[in-house]
Coordinates of C-alpha atoms in Angstrom, one line a residue:
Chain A
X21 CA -10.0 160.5 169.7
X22 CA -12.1 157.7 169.1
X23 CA -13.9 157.1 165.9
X24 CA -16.6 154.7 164.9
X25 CA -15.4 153.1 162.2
X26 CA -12.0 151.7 161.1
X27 CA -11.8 153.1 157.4
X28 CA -12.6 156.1 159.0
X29 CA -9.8 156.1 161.4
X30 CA -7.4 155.2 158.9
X31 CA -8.3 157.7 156.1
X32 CA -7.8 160.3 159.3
X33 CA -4.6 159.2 160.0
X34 CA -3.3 159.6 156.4
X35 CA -4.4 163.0 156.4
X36 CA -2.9 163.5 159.9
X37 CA 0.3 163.1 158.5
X38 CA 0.2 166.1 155.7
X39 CA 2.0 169.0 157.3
X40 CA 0.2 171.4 158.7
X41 CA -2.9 169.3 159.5
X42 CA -4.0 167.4 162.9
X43 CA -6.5 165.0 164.2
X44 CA -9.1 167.8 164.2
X45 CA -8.8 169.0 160.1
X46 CA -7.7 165.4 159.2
X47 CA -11.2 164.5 160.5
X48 CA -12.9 167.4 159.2
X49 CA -11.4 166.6 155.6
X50 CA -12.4 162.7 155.8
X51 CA -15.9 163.9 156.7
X52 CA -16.4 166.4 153.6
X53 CA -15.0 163.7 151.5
X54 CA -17.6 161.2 152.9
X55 CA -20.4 163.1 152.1
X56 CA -19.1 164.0 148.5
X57 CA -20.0 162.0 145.2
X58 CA -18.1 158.8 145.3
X59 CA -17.0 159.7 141.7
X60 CA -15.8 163.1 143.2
X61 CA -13.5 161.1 145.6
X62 CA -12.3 159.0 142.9
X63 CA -11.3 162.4 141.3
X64 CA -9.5 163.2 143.9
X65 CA -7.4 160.0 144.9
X66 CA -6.7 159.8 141.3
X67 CA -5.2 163.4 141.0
X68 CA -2.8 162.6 143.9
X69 CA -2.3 159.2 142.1
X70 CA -0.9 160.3 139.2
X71 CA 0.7 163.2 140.3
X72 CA 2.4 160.8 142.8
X73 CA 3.3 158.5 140.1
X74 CA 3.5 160.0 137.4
X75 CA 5.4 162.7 138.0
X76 CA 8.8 163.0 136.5
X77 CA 12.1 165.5 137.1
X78 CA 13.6 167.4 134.5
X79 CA 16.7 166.0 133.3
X80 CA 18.5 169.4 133.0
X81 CA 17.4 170.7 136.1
X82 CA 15.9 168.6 138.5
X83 CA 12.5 170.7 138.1
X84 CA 9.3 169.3 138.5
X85 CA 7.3 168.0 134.9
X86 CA 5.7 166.2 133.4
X87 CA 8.3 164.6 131.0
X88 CA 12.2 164.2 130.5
X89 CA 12.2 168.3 130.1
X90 CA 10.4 170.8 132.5
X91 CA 8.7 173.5 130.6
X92 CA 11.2 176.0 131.2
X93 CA 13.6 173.8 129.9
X94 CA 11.5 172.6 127.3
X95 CA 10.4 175.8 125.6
X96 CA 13.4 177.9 123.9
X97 CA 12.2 181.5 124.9
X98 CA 13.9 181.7 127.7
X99 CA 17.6 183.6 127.8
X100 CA 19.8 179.7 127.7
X101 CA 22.8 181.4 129.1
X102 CA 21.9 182.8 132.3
X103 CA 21.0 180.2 135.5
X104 CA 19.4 181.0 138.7
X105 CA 20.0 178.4 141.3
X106 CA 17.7 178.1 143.9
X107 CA 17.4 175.3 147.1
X108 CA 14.1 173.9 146.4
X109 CA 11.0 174.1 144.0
X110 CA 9.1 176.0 146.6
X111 CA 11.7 178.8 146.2
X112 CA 11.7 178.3 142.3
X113 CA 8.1 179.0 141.8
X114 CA 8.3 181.6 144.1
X115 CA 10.9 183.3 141.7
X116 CA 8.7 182.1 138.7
X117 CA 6.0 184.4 140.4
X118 CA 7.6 187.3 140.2
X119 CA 8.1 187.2 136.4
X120 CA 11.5 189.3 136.5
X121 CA 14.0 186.2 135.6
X122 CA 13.6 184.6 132.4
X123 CA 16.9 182.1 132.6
X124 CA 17.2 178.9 133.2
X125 CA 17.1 177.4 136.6
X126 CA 19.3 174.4 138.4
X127 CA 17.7 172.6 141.9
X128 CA 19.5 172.1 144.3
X129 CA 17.3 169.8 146.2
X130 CA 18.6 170.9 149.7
X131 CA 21.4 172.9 151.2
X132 CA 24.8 172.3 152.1
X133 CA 24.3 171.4 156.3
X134 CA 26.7 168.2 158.3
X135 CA 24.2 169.2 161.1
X136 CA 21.7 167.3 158.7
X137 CA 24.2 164.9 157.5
X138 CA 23.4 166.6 154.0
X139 CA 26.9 167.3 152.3
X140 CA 27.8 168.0 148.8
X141 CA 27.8 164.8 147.1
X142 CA 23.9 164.7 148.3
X143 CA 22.9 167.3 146.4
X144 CA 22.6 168.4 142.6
X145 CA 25.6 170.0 142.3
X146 CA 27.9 167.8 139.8
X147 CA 25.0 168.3 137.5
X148 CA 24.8 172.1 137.5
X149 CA 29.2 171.9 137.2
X150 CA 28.3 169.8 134.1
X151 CA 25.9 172.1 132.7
X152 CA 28.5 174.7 133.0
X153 CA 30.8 172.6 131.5
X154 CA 28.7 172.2 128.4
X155 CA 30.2 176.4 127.7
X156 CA 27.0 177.8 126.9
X157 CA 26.2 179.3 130.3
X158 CA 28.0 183.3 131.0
X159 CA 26.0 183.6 134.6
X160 CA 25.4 181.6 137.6
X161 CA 22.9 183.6 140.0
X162 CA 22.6 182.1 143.6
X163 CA 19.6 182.5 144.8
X164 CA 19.9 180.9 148.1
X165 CA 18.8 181.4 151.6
X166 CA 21.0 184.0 153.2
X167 CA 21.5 182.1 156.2
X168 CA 24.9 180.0 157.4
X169 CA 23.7 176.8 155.0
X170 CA 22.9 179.2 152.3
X171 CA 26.3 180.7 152.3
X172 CA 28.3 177.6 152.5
X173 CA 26.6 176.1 149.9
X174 CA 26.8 179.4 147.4
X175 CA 30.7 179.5 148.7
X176 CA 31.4 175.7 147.8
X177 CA 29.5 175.9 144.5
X178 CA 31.6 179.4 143.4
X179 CA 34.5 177.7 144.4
X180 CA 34.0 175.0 142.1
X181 CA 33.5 177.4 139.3
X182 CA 36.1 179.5 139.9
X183 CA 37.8 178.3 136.7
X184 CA 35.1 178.9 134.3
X185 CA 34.7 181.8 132.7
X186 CA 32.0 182.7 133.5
X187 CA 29.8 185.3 136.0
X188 CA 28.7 184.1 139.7
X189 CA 26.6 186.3 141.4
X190 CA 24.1 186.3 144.1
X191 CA 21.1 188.0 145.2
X192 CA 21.0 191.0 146.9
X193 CA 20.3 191.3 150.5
X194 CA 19.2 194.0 153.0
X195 CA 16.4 196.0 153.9
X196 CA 13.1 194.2 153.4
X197 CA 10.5 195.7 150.6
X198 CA 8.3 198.2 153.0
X199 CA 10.2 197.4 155.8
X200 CA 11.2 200.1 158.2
X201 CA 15.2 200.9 159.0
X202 CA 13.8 200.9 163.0
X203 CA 12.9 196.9 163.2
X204 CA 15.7 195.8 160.7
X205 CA 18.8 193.9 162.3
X206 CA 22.0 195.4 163.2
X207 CA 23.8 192.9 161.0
X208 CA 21.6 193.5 158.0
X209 CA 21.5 196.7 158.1
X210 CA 25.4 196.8 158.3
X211 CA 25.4 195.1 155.2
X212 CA 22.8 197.2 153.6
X213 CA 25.3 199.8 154.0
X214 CA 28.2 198.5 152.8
X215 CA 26.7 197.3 149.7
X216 CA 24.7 200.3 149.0
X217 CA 23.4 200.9 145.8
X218 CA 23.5 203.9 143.2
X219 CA 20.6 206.0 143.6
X220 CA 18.9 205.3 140.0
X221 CA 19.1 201.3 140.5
X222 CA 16.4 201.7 142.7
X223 CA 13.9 204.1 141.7
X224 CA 14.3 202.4 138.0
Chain B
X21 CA -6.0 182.4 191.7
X22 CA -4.6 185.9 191.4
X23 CA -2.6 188.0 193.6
X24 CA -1.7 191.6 193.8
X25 CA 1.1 193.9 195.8
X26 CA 2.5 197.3 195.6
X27 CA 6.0 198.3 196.0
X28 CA 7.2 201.7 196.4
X29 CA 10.2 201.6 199.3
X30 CA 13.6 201.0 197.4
X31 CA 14.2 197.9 199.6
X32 CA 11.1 195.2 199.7
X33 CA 11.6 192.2 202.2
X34 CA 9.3 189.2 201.6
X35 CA 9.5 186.8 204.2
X36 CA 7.4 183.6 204.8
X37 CA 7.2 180.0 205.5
X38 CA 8.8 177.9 202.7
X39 CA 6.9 176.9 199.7
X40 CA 4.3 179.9 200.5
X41 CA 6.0 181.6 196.7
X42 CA 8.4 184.3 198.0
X43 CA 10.6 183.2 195.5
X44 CA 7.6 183.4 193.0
X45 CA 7.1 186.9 193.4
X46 CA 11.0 187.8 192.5
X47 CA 10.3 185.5 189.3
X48 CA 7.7 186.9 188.1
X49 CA 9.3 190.5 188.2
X50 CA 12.1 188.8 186.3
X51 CA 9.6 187.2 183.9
X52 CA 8.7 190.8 183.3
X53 CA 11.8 192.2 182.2
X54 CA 13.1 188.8 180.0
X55 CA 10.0 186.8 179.1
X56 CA 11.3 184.0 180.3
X57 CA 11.1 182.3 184.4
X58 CA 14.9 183.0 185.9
X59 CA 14.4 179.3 187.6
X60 CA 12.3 177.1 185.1
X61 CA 13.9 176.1 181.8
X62 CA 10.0 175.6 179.9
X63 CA 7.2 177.8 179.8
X64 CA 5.1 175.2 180.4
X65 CA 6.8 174.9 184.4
X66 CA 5.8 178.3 185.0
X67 CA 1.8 177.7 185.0
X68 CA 0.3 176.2 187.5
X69 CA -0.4 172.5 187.6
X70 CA -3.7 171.9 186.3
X71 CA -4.6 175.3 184.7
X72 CA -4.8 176.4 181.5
X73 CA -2.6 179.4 181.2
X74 CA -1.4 181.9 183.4
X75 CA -1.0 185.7 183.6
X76 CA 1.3 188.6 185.0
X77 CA 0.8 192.4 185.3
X78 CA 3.2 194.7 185.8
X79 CA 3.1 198.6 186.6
X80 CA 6.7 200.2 186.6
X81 CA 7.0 203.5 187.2
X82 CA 9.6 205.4 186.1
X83 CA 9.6 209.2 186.8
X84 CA 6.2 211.4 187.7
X85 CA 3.9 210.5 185.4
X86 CA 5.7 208.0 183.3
X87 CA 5.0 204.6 183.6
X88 CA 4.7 201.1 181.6
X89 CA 2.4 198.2 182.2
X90 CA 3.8 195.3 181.2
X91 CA 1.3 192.4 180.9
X92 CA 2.1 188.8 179.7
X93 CA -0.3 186.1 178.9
X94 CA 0.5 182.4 177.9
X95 CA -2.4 181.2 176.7
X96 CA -3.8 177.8 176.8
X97 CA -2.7 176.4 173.8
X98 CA 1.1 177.5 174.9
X99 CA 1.3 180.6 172.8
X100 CA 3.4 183.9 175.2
X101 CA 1.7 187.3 174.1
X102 CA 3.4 190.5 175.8
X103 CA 1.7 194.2 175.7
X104 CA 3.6 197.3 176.9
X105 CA 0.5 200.0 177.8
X106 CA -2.0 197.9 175.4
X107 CA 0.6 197.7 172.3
X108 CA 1.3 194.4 171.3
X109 CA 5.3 193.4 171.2
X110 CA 5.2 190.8 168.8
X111 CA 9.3 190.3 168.9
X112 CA 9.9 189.6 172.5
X113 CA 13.5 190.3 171.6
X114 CA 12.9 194.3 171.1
X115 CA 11.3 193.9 174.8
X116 CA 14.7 192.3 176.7
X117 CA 16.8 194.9 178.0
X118 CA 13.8 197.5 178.6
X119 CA 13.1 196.4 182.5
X120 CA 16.5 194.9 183.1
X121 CA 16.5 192.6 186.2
X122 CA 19.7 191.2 188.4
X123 CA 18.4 187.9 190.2
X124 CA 20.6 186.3 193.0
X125 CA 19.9 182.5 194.2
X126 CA 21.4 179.9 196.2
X127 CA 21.8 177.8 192.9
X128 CA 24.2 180.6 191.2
X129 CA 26.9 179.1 193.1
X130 CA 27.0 177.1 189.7
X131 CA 28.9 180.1 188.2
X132 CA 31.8 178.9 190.5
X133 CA 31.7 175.6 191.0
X134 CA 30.8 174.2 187.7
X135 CA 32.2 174.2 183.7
X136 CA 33.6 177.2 181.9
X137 CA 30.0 177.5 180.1
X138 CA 28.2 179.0 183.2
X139 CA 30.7 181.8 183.4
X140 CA 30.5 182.2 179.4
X141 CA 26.8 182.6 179.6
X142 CA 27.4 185.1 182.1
X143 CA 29.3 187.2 180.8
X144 CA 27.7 186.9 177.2
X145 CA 24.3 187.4 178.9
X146 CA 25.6 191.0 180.1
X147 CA 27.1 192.0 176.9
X148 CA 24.1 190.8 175.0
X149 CA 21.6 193.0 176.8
X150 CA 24.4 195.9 176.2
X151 CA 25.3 194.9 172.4
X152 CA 22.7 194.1 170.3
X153 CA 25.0 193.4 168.0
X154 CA 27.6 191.1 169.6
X155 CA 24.3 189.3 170.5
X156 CA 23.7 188.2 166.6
X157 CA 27.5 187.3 166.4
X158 CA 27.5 185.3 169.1
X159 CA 24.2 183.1 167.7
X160 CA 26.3 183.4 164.3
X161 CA 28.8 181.6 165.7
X162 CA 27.5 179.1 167.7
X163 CA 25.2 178.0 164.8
X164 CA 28.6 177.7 162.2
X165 CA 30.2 176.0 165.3
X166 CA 27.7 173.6 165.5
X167 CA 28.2 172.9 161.5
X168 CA 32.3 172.9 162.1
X169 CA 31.5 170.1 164.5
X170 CA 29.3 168.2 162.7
X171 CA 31.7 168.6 159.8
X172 CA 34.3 167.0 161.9
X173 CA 32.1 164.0 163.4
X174 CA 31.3 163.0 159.5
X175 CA 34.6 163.3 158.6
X176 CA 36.1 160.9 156.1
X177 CA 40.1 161.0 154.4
X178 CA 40.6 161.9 151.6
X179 CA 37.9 164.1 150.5
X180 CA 39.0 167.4 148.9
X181 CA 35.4 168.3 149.4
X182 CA 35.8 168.4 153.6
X183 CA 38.3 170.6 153.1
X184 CA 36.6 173.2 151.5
X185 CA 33.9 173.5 153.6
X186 CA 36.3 173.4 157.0
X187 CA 38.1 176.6 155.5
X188 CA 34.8 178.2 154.6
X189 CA 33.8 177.7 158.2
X190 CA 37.1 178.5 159.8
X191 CA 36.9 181.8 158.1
X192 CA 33.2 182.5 159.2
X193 CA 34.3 181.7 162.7
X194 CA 36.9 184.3 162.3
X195 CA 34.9 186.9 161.4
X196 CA 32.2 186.5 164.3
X197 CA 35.0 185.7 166.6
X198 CA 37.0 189.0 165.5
X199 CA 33.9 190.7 166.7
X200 CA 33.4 189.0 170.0
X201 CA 36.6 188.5 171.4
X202 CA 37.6 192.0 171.5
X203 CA 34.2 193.2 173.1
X204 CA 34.9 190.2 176.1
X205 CA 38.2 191.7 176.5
X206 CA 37.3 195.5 176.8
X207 CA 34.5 194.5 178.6
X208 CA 36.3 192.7 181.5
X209 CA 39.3 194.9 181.9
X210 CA 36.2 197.3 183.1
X211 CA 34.1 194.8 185.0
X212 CA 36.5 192.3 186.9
X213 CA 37.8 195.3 188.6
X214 CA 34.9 196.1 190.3
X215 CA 34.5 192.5 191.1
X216 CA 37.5 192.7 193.1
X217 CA 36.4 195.9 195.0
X218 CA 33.3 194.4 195.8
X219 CA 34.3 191.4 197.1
X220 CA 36.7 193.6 199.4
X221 CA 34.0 195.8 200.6
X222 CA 32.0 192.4 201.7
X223 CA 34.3 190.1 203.2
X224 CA 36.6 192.8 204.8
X225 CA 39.3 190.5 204.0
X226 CA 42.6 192.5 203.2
X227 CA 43.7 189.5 200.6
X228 CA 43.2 190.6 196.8
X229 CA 41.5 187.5 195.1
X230 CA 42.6 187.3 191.0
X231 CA 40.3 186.8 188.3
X232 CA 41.7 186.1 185.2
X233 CA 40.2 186.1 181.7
X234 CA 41.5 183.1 179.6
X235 CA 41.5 182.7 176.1
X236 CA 43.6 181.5 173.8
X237 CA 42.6 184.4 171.3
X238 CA 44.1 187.3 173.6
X239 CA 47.6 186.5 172.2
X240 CA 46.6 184.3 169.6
X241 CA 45.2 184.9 165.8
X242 CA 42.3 182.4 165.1
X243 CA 43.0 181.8 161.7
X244 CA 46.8 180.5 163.1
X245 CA 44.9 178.2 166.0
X246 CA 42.8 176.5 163.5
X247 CA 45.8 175.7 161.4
X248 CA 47.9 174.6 164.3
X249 CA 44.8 172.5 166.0
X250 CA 43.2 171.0 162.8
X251 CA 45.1 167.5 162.9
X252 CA 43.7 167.4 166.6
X253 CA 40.6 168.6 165.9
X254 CA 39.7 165.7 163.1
X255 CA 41.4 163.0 165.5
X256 CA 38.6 164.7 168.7
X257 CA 36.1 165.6 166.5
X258 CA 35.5 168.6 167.7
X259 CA 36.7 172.6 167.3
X260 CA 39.4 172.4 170.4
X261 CA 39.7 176.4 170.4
X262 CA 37.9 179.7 169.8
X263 CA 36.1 181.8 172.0
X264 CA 33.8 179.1 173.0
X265 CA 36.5 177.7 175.1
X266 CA 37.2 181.2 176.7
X267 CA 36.9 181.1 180.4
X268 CA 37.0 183.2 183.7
X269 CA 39.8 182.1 186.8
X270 CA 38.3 182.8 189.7
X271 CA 41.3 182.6 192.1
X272 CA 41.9 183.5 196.1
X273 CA 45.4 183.4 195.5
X274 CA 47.2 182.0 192.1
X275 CA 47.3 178.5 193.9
X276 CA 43.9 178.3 195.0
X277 CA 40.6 178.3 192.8
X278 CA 37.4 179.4 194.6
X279 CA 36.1 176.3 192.8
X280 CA 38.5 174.0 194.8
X281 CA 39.6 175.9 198.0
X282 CA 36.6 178.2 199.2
X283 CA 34.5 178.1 201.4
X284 CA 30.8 178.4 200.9
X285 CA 30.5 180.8 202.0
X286 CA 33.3 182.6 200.3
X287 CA 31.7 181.5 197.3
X288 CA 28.4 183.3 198.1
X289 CA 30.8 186.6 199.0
X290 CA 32.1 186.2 195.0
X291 CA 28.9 185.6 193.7
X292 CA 27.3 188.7 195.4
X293 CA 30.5 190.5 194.3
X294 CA 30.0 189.2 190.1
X295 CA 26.3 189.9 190.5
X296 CA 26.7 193.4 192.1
X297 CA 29.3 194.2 189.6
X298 CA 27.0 193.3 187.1
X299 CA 24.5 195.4 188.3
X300 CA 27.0 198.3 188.2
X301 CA 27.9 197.9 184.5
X302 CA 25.1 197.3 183.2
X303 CA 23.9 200.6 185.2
X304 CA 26.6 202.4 183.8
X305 CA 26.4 201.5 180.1
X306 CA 22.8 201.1 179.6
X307 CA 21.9 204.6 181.9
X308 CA 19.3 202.7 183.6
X309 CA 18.7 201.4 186.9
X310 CA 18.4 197.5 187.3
X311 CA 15.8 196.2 190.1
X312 CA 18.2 193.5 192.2
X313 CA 16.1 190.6 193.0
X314 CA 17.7 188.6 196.0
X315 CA 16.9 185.5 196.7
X316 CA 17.7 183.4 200.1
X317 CA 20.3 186.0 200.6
X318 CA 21.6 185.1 204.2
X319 CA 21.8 181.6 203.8
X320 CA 25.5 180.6 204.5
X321 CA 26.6 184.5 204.9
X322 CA 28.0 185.3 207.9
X323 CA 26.4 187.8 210.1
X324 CA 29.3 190.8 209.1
X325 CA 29.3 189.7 205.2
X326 CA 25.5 190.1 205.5
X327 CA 25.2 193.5 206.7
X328 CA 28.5 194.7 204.7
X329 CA 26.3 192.9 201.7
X330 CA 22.7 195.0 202.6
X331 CA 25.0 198.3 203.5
X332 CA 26.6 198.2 199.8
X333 CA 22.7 197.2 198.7
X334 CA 21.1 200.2 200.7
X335 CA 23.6 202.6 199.6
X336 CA 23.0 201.5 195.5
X337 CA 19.7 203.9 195.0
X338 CA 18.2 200.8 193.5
X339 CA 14.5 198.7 194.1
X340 CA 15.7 195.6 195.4
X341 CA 13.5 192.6 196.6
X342 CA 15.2 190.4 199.2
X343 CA 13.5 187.2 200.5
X344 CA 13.7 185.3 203.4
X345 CA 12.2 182.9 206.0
X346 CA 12.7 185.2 208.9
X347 CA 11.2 188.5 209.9
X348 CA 13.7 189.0 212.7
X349 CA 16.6 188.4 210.7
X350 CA 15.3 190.9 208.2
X351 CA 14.2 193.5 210.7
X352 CA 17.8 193.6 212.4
X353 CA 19.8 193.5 209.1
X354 CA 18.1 197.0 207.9
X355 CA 17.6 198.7 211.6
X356 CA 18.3 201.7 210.8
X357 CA 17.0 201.9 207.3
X358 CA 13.6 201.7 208.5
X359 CA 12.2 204.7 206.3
X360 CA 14.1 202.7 202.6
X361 CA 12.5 199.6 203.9
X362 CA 8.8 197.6 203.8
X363 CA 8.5 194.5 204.8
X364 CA 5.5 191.9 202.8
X365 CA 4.5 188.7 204.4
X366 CA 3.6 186.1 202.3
X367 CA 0.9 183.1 203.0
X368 CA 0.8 184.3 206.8

């Protein structure tokens, strides 16, 4: 694509580069911004300023916040002995969302993968054994993707805490919410069996 | 540009000049049944040069009154949409296995003549369309294989850490492999067999060739391998043994390797014999009747291994599609058949 005008250009390349968005949007969003209030913009570029900038990670838990404690950290409401931990803080707000945990979390920041030359020492894991070491945690709840990375890194993190006293579990797995038995996968489904649950769990 | 043909004999000959697209015609059956060109590795090879997208119909009738049409599109902007009577498939997987297919080219010779991989493929890729489920192990394992290995290329004494995650992956191995293994095992004691029948009935030769599977796990626990191999494996830097090392011996005699000592024709005999075979276990376990798509079939056959080949052909009650560059040479082999048999002729 060719544009007219240098500033232009480069404001569409910047967008370019968010995921998810091409040549096309990126030129679409510099055009709506162009015909906006330049105090709007500066709205705008200031938002991602600060957010960029001033954005800090909780201490305890490597959430996102605004100072040296996230807000689920921060506040004492929440049950201080129990911690989920999850991969990422897309998959942390996703558990936030569905309002049934009300522990404490512990991020990751990635899975356990020598594919991606990501191994243990990259990730947050001394910090959670820490934590745990502190002797006010009674459950560890994994709640990582149940794929080969997943596992290995729930595996190598129990493994660790295998001389705490203390309760590891991980999420369930099996047969999707609405999904039908037909299109579910041999190997899930297996599982599904095996680990089949008392009648009253679910319908409670 | 669009073309259309009808098949209804059990044996269609397609003959033509070369480069008219004989060989086009067999792939786009096969493109039917597995989504995916038999010959060209990317999508994108399969359309056209210059066009935008490209399109295939397919009406397969079963029994009276029972039929599918199969219709793929890839669109311009790449994306591979596949209907079944009008209803979308939107997991091609659930489609594979429905219209199963048995292509036969020049380049299989590969199977014979190159690395232990080819005949793995080949063997998984019949067990896969069979077994659903040794079809997830098998990606299973490859994928912790690939983090085993990785493993190993990053690895650095002495790190308690390593260690861990090597026994965590050794044991995941173990558990796909104690699924696989087996299954290849049962599997060939059926299907090499009636490999060696068939190469029989072709060549006419009274020798017995000997195909062998060989694998390490037959005799051998996994979980003991890794612990014997593990010093080996750190100094390589890669897993030296599970079933991704198995292999097939293809043998004349216990000296001489088809890879080494035969000639090529004899190579085309055994790879009309595996492919046959295939045909004849996968008919057998799956109850349903694969469509044999023969490509270039009498290239570097002698005349009597040709007709023995077409005899064992005719007598399968199969649809088979057999190219060629000659009429003549098509017309002789099936005199004889005349009523089983049309013949097509392409860019004439």
């Amino acid at each position: 694509m060719i544009f007219p005008s240098h500033l232009i250009e480069d404001a569409i390349n910047e967008f370019a580069k968010l995921p998810g968005v091409g040549k096309k949007s990126a030129l679409r969003h510099v055009l709506y911004l162009l015909k906006k209030d330049a105090s709007e913009v500066q709205k705008f570029t200031t938002a991602i300023q600060r957010m960029r900038n001033e954005i800090k990670f909780c201490i305890k838990c490597n959430n996102v916040s605004d100072s040296d404690f996230c807000n689920i950290c921060a506040g004492g409401s929440r049950k201080q002995d129990t911690i989920c931990v999850v991969e990422n803080i897309r998959d942390l707000i996703a558990i936030e969302n569905t309002q049934h945990f009300n522990g404490l979390y512990h991020v990751l920041g990635g899975l356990i993968s020598p594919l991606d030359g990501i191994g243990p020492d990259q990730l947050f894991i001394e910090s959670l054994i820490n934590r745990v070491n502190e002797g006010t945690v009674s459950e560890i709840i994994m709640a990582l993707s149940a794929n080969i990375e997943g596992d290995t890194t729930s595996y190598f993190i129990q493994k660790k805490l295998a001389s705490y006293n203390i309760t590891v579990s991980t999420i369930s797995r099996g047969v999707a919410y609405g999904g039908e038995l037909e299109f579910t996968d041999e190997m899930t489904l297996a599982r599904s069996i095996q680990n089949r649950l008392p009648m009253n769990s679910i319908t409670n | 540009m669009q073309q259309s043909f009808s098949f209804s004999k059990p044996i269609n000959c397609i003959y033509g000049a070369n480069g008219v697209g004989k060989t086009n015609i067999l792939d786009a059956i096969y493109y039917l049944g597995f989504t995916k060109s038999y010959f060209a590795k990317k999508d994108s090879a399969v359309v056209m040069h210059n066009k935008q997208g490209m399109y295939i119909e397919g009406i397969f009738d079963w029994a009276e009154g029972q039929s599918s049409a199969i219709k793929i599109i890839i669109r311009e902007n790449g994306k591979k949409e596949l209907s079944e009577n009008g209803e979308d498939i939107k997991q091609l997987q659930q489609h594979i296995g429905r219209i199963p297919c048995i292509m036969i080219s020049p380049d299989d010779t590969v199977l014979i003549t190159e690395g232990s991989e080819y005949r793995r493929k080949f063997i998984d890729g019949i067990l896969c369309q069979i077994d659903t489920t040794y079809f997830s192990h098998l990606i299973a394992y490859n994928k912790v294989l690939a983090q085993r290995n990785a493993l190993l290329k990053a690895w650095q004494e002495p790190n308690g850490q390593q260690w861990d995650l090597l026994a965590y992956y050794n044991q995941l191995l173990c558990q796909h492999a104690a699924y696989i293994s087996p299954k290849r095992v049962a599997m060939l004691a059926q299907f090499i067999p009636m490999v060696c029948a068939l190469y029989k009935e072709i060549s006419k030769e009274p020798k017995e060739i000997i195909i062998n599977l060989d694998s390490k796990l037959v005799n051998n626990n996994l979980e003991d391998l890794f612990k014997q191999t593990i010093q080996k494996d750190i100094a390589t830097k890669r897993t030296s043994c599970g079933i991704h090392r198995d292999d097939l011996l293809l043998g004349m005699s216990p000296q001489e390797s088809f890879k080494d000592f035969a000639s090529q024709g004899q190579r085309k005999t055994l790879l009309f014999a595996l492919k046959i075979a295939q045909y004849q276990y996968m008919k057998q376990q799956l109850g349903i009747t694969p469509i044999l798509l023969l490509d270039d079939v009498f290239e570097k056959l002698d005349a009597n291994r040709s007709i023995h080949l077409l005899n064992l052909i005719t007598q399968e009650n199969c649809q088979t599609f057999i190219t060629d560059t000659h009429l003549d040479r098509l017309e002789k082999a099936f005199a004889g058949w005349e009523e089983k048999v049309d013949f097509l002729e392409i860019g004439g």
